[in-house]
PDB file of C-alpha atoms in Angstrom:
ATOM      1  CA  ASP A   1      45.415  58.273  39.613  1.00 55.00           C
ATOM      2  CA  ALA A   2      47.815  59.066  42.441  1.00 55.00           C
ATOM      3  CA  LYS A   3      46.817  62.883  44.403  1.00 82.00           C
ATOM      4  CA  THR A   4      49.646  64.251  45.128  1.00 91.00           C
ATOM      5  CA  THR A   5      52.488  66.198  43.880  1.00 92.00           C
ATOM      6  CA  GLN A   6      55.697  66.232  45.063  1.00 95.00           C
ATOM      7  CA  PRO A   7      59.481  68.255  43.603  1.00 96.00           C
ATOM      8  CA  PRO A   8      61.510  65.365  41.668  1.00 95.00           C
ATOM      9  CA  SER A   9      64.737  66.099  43.592  1.00 97.00           C
ATOM     10  CA  MET A  10      65.592  68.376  46.414  1.00 97.00           C
ATOM     11  CA  ASP A  11      69.167  68.669  48.595  1.00 97.00           C
ATOM     12  CA  CYS A  12      69.621  69.276  52.047  1.00 97.00           C
ATOM     13  CA  ALA A  13      73.186  69.566  54.520  1.00 97.00           C
ATOM     14  CA  GLU A  14      74.182  66.904  56.378  1.00 97.00           C
ATOM     15  CA  GLY A  15      73.210  67.873  60.347  1.00 96.00           C
ATOM     16  CA  ARG A  16      70.388  70.737  58.851  1.00 96.00           C
ATOM     17  CA  ALA A  17      66.391  69.914  58.625  1.00 97.00           C
ATOM     18  CA  ALA A  18      64.990  68.503  55.456  1.00 97.00           C
ATOM     19  CA  ASN A  19      62.016  69.975  54.745  1.00 98.00           C
ATOM     20  CA  LEU A  20      60.235  68.192  51.989  1.00 97.00           C
ATOM     21  CA  PRO A  21      56.632  69.149  50.967  1.00 97.00           C
ATOM     22  CA  CYS A  22      53.996  68.082  49.208  1.00 96.00           C
ATOM     23  CA  ASN A  23      50.936  69.288  47.519  1.00 95.00           C
ATOM     24  CA  HIS A  24      46.919  67.044  48.180  1.00 91.00           C
ATOM     25  CA  SER A  25      44.731  69.362  47.066  1.00 90.00           C
ATOM     26  CA  THR A  26      42.070  66.925  46.296  1.00 87.00           C
ATOM     27  CA  ILE A  27      42.081  65.579  49.524  1.00 88.00           C
ATOM     28  CA  SER A  28      38.740  63.919  50.484  1.00 84.00           C
ATOM     29  CA  GLY A  29      38.195  64.216  54.622  1.00 82.00           C
ATOM     30  CA  ASN A  30      38.959  60.783  55.546  1.00 82.00           C
ATOM     31  CA  GLU A  31      42.033  59.998  53.309  1.00 86.00           C
ATOM     32  CA  TYR A  32      45.082  60.009  55.595  1.00 89.00           C
ATOM     33  CA  VAL A  33      48.182  60.887  54.242  1.00 92.00           C
ATOM     34  CA  TYR A  34      51.281  58.885  54.111  1.00 92.00           C
ATOM     35  CA  TRP A  35      55.250  59.110  53.973  1.00 94.00           C
ATOM     36  CA  TYR A  36      56.962  56.506  53.277  1.00 94.00           C
ATOM     37  CA  ARG A  37      61.364  56.369  51.724  1.00 96.00           C
ATOM     38  CA  GLN A  38      63.059  53.861  49.689  1.00 93.00           C
ATOM     39  CA  ILE A  39      66.772  53.475  50.050  1.00 91.00           C
ATOM     40  CA  HIS A  40      68.181  52.236  46.793  1.00 83.00           C
ATOM     41  CA  SER A  41      67.170  48.838  46.246  1.00 77.00           C
ATOM     42  CA  GLN A  42      64.770  48.084  49.549  1.00 86.00           C
ATOM     43  CA  GLY A  43      61.182  48.124  50.334  1.00 89.00           C
ATOM     44  CA  PRO A  44      59.631  51.323  51.057  1.00 92.00           C
ATOM     45  CA  GLN A  45      60.500  52.343  54.832  1.00 92.00           C
ATOM     46  CA  TYR A  46      56.972  53.900  57.136  1.00 90.00           C
ATOM     47  CA  ILE A  47      57.829  57.358  58.447  1.00 94.00           C
ATOM     48  CA  ILE A  48      54.364  59.063  59.704  1.00 94.00           C
ATOM     49  CA  HIS A  49      51.243  59.397  58.596  1.00 92.00           C
ATOM     50  CA  GLY A  50      48.272  62.135  60.155  1.00 92.00           C
ATOM     51  CA  LEU A  51      44.929  62.902  58.994  1.00 92.00           C
ATOM     52  CA  LYS A  52      44.962  66.240  59.939  1.00 90.00           C
ATOM     53  CA  ASN A  53      46.918  67.374  63.165  1.00 88.00           C
ATOM     54  CA  ASN A  54      50.587  67.625  63.750  1.00 93.00           C
ATOM     55  CA  GLU A  55      52.246  64.523  64.167  1.00 95.00           C
ATOM     56  CA  THR A  56      55.388  63.788  65.598  1.00 96.00           C
ATOM     57  CA  ASN A  57      56.982  60.121  65.778  1.00 94.00           C
ATOM     58  CA  GLU A  58      61.359  59.178  66.269  1.00 94.00           C
ATOM     59  CA  MET A  59      62.152  59.721  63.205  1.00 94.00           C
ATOM     60  CA  ALA A  60      60.111  62.684  62.199  1.00 97.00           C
ATOM     61  CA  SER A  61      57.357  65.763  62.352  1.00 97.00           C
ATOM     62  CA  LEU A  62      54.714  65.553  59.950  1.00 97.00           C
ATOM     63  CA  ILE A  63      53.155  69.170  59.579  1.00 97.00           C
ATOM     64  CA  ILE A  64      49.830  69.304  57.186  1.00 96.00           C
ATOM     65  CA  THR A  65      47.704  72.873  57.049  1.00 95.00           C
ATOM     66  CA  GLU A  66      44.276  73.218  58.248  1.00 93.00           C
ATOM     67  CA  ASP A  67      43.187  73.365  54.637  1.00 93.00           C
ATOM     68  CA  ARG A  68      44.828  69.805  54.572  1.00 93.00           C
ATOM     69  CA  LYS A  69      45.755  70.374  50.910  1.00 93.00           C
ATOM     70  CA  SER A  70      49.217  70.369  52.471  1.00 95.00           C
ATOM     71  CA  SER A  71      51.887  69.443  54.109  1.00 96.00           C
ATOM     72  CA  THR A  72      56.080  69.438  54.823  1.00 97.00           C
ATOM     73  CA  LEU A  73      58.230  66.120  56.162  1.00 98.00           C
ATOM     74  CA  ILE A  74      60.569  67.283  58.022  1.00 98.00           C
ATOM     75  CA  LEU A  75      63.373  65.378  58.882  1.00 97.00           C
ATOM     76  CA  PRO A  76      65.050  67.489  62.106  1.00 96.00           C
ATOM     77  CA  HIS A  77      68.782  66.939  61.795  1.00 94.00           C
ATOM     78  CA  ALA A  78      69.546  65.062  58.369  1.00 96.00           C
ATOM     79  CA  THR A  79      72.477  61.975  57.908  1.00 96.00           C
ATOM     80  CA  LEU A  80      73.542  60.928  55.064  1.00 96.00           C
ATOM     81  CA  ARG A  81      71.835  57.552  55.650  1.00 95.00           C
ATOM     82  CA  ASP A  82      68.622  59.585  54.981  1.00 96.00           C
ATOM     83  CA  THR A  83      68.959  60.060  51.542  1.00 97.00           C
ATOM     84  CA  ALA A  84      66.641  58.147  49.474  1.00 96.00           C
ATOM     85  CA  VAL A  85      63.420  58.563  47.375  1.00 95.00           C
ATOM     86  CA  TYR A  86      60.813  60.253  49.296  1.00 97.00           C
ATOM     87  CA  TYR A  87      56.877  59.665  48.835  1.00 94.00           C
ATOM     88  CA  CYS A  88      53.784  61.634  49.921  1.00 94.00           C
ATOM     89  CA  ILE A  89      50.929  59.536  49.642  1.00 91.00           C
ATOM     90  CA  VAL A  90      47.391  59.149  50.273  1.00 88.00           C
ATOM     91  CA  ARG A  91      44.905  56.398  51.207  1.00 83.00           C
ATOM     92  CA  VAL A  92      42.388  55.893  49.285  1.00 77.00           C
ATOM     93  CA  VAL A  93      38.778  54.785  50.748  1.00 72.00           C
ATOM     94  CA  ARG A  94      36.698  53.616  48.009  1.00 67.00           C
ATOM     95  CA  GLN A  95      34.304  51.462  48.299  1.00 64.00           C
ATOM     96  CA  GLY A  96      35.902  50.202  51.508  1.00 63.00           C
ATOM     97  CA  ALA A  97      38.261  49.603  50.057  1.00 67.00           C
ATOM     98  CA  GLN A  98      41.914  50.979  51.177  1.00 73.00           C
ATOM     99  CA  LYS A  99      45.132  51.615  49.127  1.00 77.00           C
ATOM    100  CA  LEU A 100      47.999  53.632  49.275  1.00 82.00           C
ATOM    101  CA  VAL A 101      48.189  55.572  45.809  1.00 80.00           C
ATOM    102  CA  PHE A 102      52.137  56.235  44.889  1.00 83.00           C
ATOM    103  CA  GLY A 103      53.000  59.349  42.702  1.00 81.00           C
ATOM    104  CA  GLN A 104      56.929  59.557  41.772  1.00 85.00           C
ATOM    105  CA  GLY A 105      58.494  61.347  45.053  1.00 93.00           C
ATOM    106  CA  THR A 106      61.243  63.378  46.049  1.00 96.00           C
ATOM    107  CA  ARG A 107      64.943  61.984  45.823  1.00 96.00           C
ATOM    108  CA  LEU A 108      66.912  63.751  48.223  1.00 97.00           C
ATOM    109  CA  THR A 109      70.282  63.588  48.385  1.00 97.00           C
ATOM    110  CA  ILE A 110      72.152  64.720  51.613  1.00 97.00           C
ATOM    111  CA  ASN A 111      75.856  66.721  51.599  1.00 96.00           C
ATOM    112  CA  PRO A 112      78.211  65.625  53.699  1.00 94.00           C
TER     113      PRO A 112
ATOM    114  CA  GLY B   1      58.189  36.664  61.285  1.00 53.00           C
ATOM    115  CA  ALA B   2      59.299  40.019  62.317  1.00 74.00           C
ATOM    116  CA  GLY B   3      58.835  42.248  58.926  1.00 90.00           C
ATOM    117  CA  VAL B   4      56.624  41.132  55.308  1.00 94.00           C
ATOM    118  CA  SER B   5      58.570  37.852  53.550  1.00 95.00           C
ATOM    119  CA  GLN B   6      58.620  37.471  49.722  1.00 97.00           C
ATOM    120  CA  SER B   7      60.343  34.755  47.671  1.00 96.00           C
ATOM    121  CA  PRO B   8      62.099  34.221  45.534  1.00 97.00           C
ATOM    122  CA  SER B   9      64.354  37.721  45.961  1.00 95.00           C
ATOM    123  CA  ASN B  10      65.230  37.066  42.529  1.00 96.00           C
ATOM    124  CA  LYS B  11      64.269  35.408  39.052  1.00 97.00           C
ATOM    125  CA  VAL B  12      64.643  35.425  35.887  1.00 97.00           C
ATOM    126  CA  THR B  13      62.455  33.532  33.688  1.00 97.00           C
ATOM    127  CA  GLU B  14      61.769  33.643  29.412  1.00 97.00           C
ATOM    128  CA  LYS B  15      59.023  34.922  28.127  1.00 97.00           C
ATOM    129  CA  GLY B  16      55.739  33.061  27.538  1.00 97.00           C
ATOM    130  CA  LYS B  17      57.356  31.185  30.771  1.00 97.00           C
ATOM    131  CA  ASP B  18      54.441  31.247  34.297  1.00 98.00           C
ATOM    132  CA  VAL B  19      55.596  32.771  37.076  1.00 98.00           C
ATOM    133  CA  GLU B  20      54.773  32.544  40.579  1.00 98.00           C
ATOM    134  CA  LEU B  21      55.600  34.749  43.603  1.00 98.00           C
ATOM    135  CA  ARG B  22      54.705  34.317  47.204  1.00 97.00           C
ATOM    136  CA  CYS B  23      54.779  36.996  49.982  1.00 97.00           C
ATOM    137  CA  ASP B  24      53.777  36.227  54.155  1.00 96.00           C
ATOM    138  CA  PRO B  25      52.641  38.505  55.167  1.00 94.00           C
ATOM    139  CA  ILE B  26      53.397  39.786  59.556  1.00 92.00           C
ATOM    140  CA  SER B  27      51.623  37.390  61.110  1.00 89.00           C
ATOM    141  CA  GLY B  28      48.106  39.134  62.341  1.00 86.00           C
ATOM    142  CA  HIS B  29      48.048  41.607  59.570  1.00 88.00           C
ATOM    143  CA  THR B  30      44.925  41.568  58.143  1.00 87.00           C
ATOM    144  CA  ALA B  31      45.845  43.667  54.459  1.00 89.00           C
ATOM    145  CA  LEU B  32      48.072  42.640  52.238  1.00 92.00           C
ATOM    146  CA  TYR B  33      48.844  44.421  48.984  1.00 93.00           C
ATOM    147  CA  TRP B  34      50.883  43.806  46.577  1.00 96.00           C
ATOM    148  CA  TYR B  35      52.730  46.947  44.125  1.00 95.00           C
ATOM    149  CA  ARG B  36      54.595  46.690  41.313  1.00 95.00           C
ATOM    150  CA  GLN B  37      57.914  48.861  40.265  1.00 92.00           C
ATOM    151  CA  SER B  38      59.336  49.093  37.682  1.00 90.00           C
ATOM    152  CA  LEU B  39      62.969  50.656  36.872  1.00 85.00           C
ATOM    153  CA  GLY B  40      63.315  54.125  37.714  1.00 79.00           C
ATOM    154  CA  GLN B  41      59.520  54.897  38.534  1.00 82.00           C
ATOM    155  CA  GLY B  42      57.091  54.974  41.514  1.00 83.00           C
ATOM    156  CA  LEU B  43      55.128  51.990  42.825  1.00 88.00           C
ATOM    157  CA  GLU B  44      51.745  50.643  40.852  1.00 91.00           C
ATOM    158  CA  PHE B  45      49.102  49.533  42.810  1.00 91.00           C
ATOM    159  CA  LEU B  46      48.091  45.975  41.315  1.00 94.00           C
ATOM    160  CA  ILE B  47      45.907  43.998  44.026  1.00 93.00           C
ATOM    161  CA  TYR B  48      44.503  44.052  48.038  1.00 90.00           C
ATOM    162  CA  PHE B  49      42.994  41.801  50.076  1.00 90.00           C
ATOM    163  CA  GLN B  50      41.030  42.506  53.550  1.00 86.00           C
ATOM    164  CA  GLY B  51      40.269  39.684  55.603  1.00 82.00           C
ATOM    165  CA  ASN B  52      37.737  37.718  54.184  1.00 81.00           C
ATOM    166  CA  SER B  53      36.215  40.673  51.610  1.00 83.00           C
ATOM    167  CA  ALA B  54      36.143  40.328  48.146  1.00 85.00           C
ATOM    168  CA  PRO B  55      39.614  41.203  46.872  1.00 89.00           C
ATOM    169  CA  ASP B  56      40.313  44.927  45.295  1.00 88.00           C
ATOM    170  CA  LYS B  57      41.458  43.752  41.507  1.00 90.00           C
ATOM    171  CA  SER B  58      40.971  47.600  39.939  1.00 88.00           C
ATOM    172  CA  GLY B  59      45.383  47.431  39.746  1.00 91.00           C
ATOM    173  CA  LEU B  60      45.768  44.119  38.058  1.00 94.00           C
ATOM    174  CA  PRO B  61      46.984  45.412  34.127  1.00 93.00           C
ATOM    175  CA  SER B  62      46.488  42.556  32.456  1.00 94.00           C
ATOM    176  CA  ASP B  63      43.793  38.735  33.250  1.00 95.00           C
ATOM    177  CA  ARG B  64      47.930  37.182  32.932  1.00 97.00           C
ATOM    178  CA  PHE B  65      48.160  38.793  36.230  1.00 97.00           C
ATOM    179  CA  SER B  66      46.121  36.572  38.905  1.00 96.00           C
ATOM    180  CA  ALA B  67      46.395  36.850  42.538  1.00 96.00           C
ATOM    181  CA  GLU B  68      45.183  34.736  45.974  1.00 94.00           C
ATOM    182  CA  ARG B  69      46.171  34.573  49.778  1.00 93.00           C
ATOM    183  CA  THR B  70      45.013  31.453  51.560  1.00 83.00           C
ATOM    184  CA  GLY B  71      43.919  31.302  54.798  1.00 80.00           C
ATOM    185  CA  GLY B  72      43.800  34.576  55.397  1.00 75.00           C
ATOM    186  CA  SER B  73      47.517  34.639  55.279  1.00 89.00           C
ATOM    187  CA  VAL B  74      50.189  33.816  52.585  1.00 94.00           C
ATOM    188  CA  SER B  75      50.184  35.650  49.543  1.00 96.00           C
ATOM    189  CA  THR B  76      50.992  34.286  45.925  1.00 97.00           C
ATOM    190  CA  LEU B  77      50.748  36.572  42.335  1.00 97.00           C
ATOM    191  CA  THR B  78      50.717  34.377  39.573  1.00 98.00           C
ATOM    192  CA  ILE B  79      52.453  36.057  35.840  1.00 98.00           C
ATOM    193  CA  GLN B  80      51.074  34.117  32.788  1.00 98.00           C
ATOM    194  CA  ARG B  81      53.005  33.793  29.768  1.00 97.00           C
ATOM    195  CA  THR B  82      55.030  36.484  30.386  1.00 98.00           C
ATOM    196  CA  GLN B  83      56.347  39.598  28.716  1.00 97.00           C
ATOM    197  CA  GLN B  84      58.970  41.770  28.704  1.00 96.00           C
ATOM    198  CA  GLU B  85      56.923  44.958  30.184  1.00 95.00           C
ATOM    199  CA  ASP B  86      56.427  42.415  33.229  1.00 97.00           C
ATOM    200  CA  SER B  87      60.784  42.810  34.304  1.00 97.00           C
ATOM    201  CA  ALA B  88      60.044  44.958  36.949  1.00 96.00           C
ATOM    202  CA  VAL B  89      60.104  44.359  41.204  1.00 96.00           C
ATOM    203  CA  TYR B  90      57.210  43.301  42.701  1.00 97.00           C
ATOM    204  CA  LEU B  91      56.367  44.138  46.733  1.00 96.00           C
ATOM    205  CA  CYS B  92      54.144  42.777  48.719  1.00 96.00           C
ATOM    206  CA  ALA B  93      52.985  44.957  52.567  1.00 94.00           C
ATOM    207  CA  SER B  94      50.647  44.138  54.896  1.00 92.00           C
ATOM    208  CA  ARG B  95      48.671  46.341  57.517  1.00 88.00           C
ATOM    209  CA  PRO B  96      47.127  45.723  60.656  1.00 82.00           C
ATOM    210  CA  GLN B  97      43.541  45.908  61.083  1.00 69.00           C
ATOM    211  CA  ALA B  98      42.622  48.565  62.870  1.00 55.00           C
ATOM    212  CA  LYS B  99      45.914  51.228  62.398  1.00 63.00           C
ATOM    213  CA  GLY B 100      49.113  51.727  61.947  1.00 67.00           C
ATOM    214  CA  GLY B 101      52.077  52.009  58.759  1.00 76.00           C
ATOM    215  CA  TYR B 102      52.027  49.491  56.213  1.00 86.00           C
ATOM    216  CA  THR B 103      55.125  47.440  56.235  1.00 91.00           C
ATOM    217  CA  PHE B 104      56.107  46.570  53.201  1.00 93.00           C
ATOM    218  CA  GLY B 105      58.602  43.492  52.171  1.00 95.00           C
ATOM    219  CA  SER B 106      62.063  43.651  49.939  1.00 93.00           C
ATOM    220  CA  GLY B 107      60.332  42.597  46.901  1.00 95.00           C
ATOM    221  CA  THR B 108      61.085  40.154  44.352  1.00 97.00           C
ATOM    222  CA  ARG B 109      62.617  41.565  40.610  1.00 96.00           C
ATOM    223  CA  LEU B 110      61.545  39.990  38.126  1.00 97.00           C
ATOM    224  CA  THR B 111      63.449  39.668  35.467  1.00 97.00           C
ATOM    225  CA  VAL B 112      62.087  38.148  32.225  1.00 97.00           C
ATOM    226  CA  VAL B 113      64.268  37.454  29.717  1.00 96.00           C
TER     227      VAL B 113
END
């Protein structure tokens, strides 16, 4: 019951900003949006999360639309090491339990 | 330790055998999750522990799968009578109670032959 839709793949030139879109039109008011990435053969790595305000940390920025039905992860200066599968996830809260429901993700390739 | 530790990192077992996978979460993290990732697929939720509450087992695919968490720390995922379709990477994640990101381990790659 993944609640997010992402493009299956994207390409970006090294040094440019990578903008990864995500649709979550059925998100509920108390559900957070999380972004993770997974580099081949490793466990997922936390990037950023937010509820309704835009967020920024040392890795990326998260822009959430006012209606919260979509968001964009921005990697400001992509490097080759940013090549990975990026997952946009809604943290589902059901009967007090919280869990991340993963979709298929976007395979981002950074090209030299 | 500094991160989530899982063991073994790789496990090859014969069809029909039982296996146990172990997860050591980050100290003090009250929430612990198990996920499964088949080759080329996204992560599939299996089970969730939060403190002393009853676990959320809604993702376990069959009654051959079970998990426990002793003393609110270490967790063991057990798969009985393994089948070839159980072959996957089994990932564990933990999270502080209040807020913050979920930290994943590197996973256990299970191969059933």
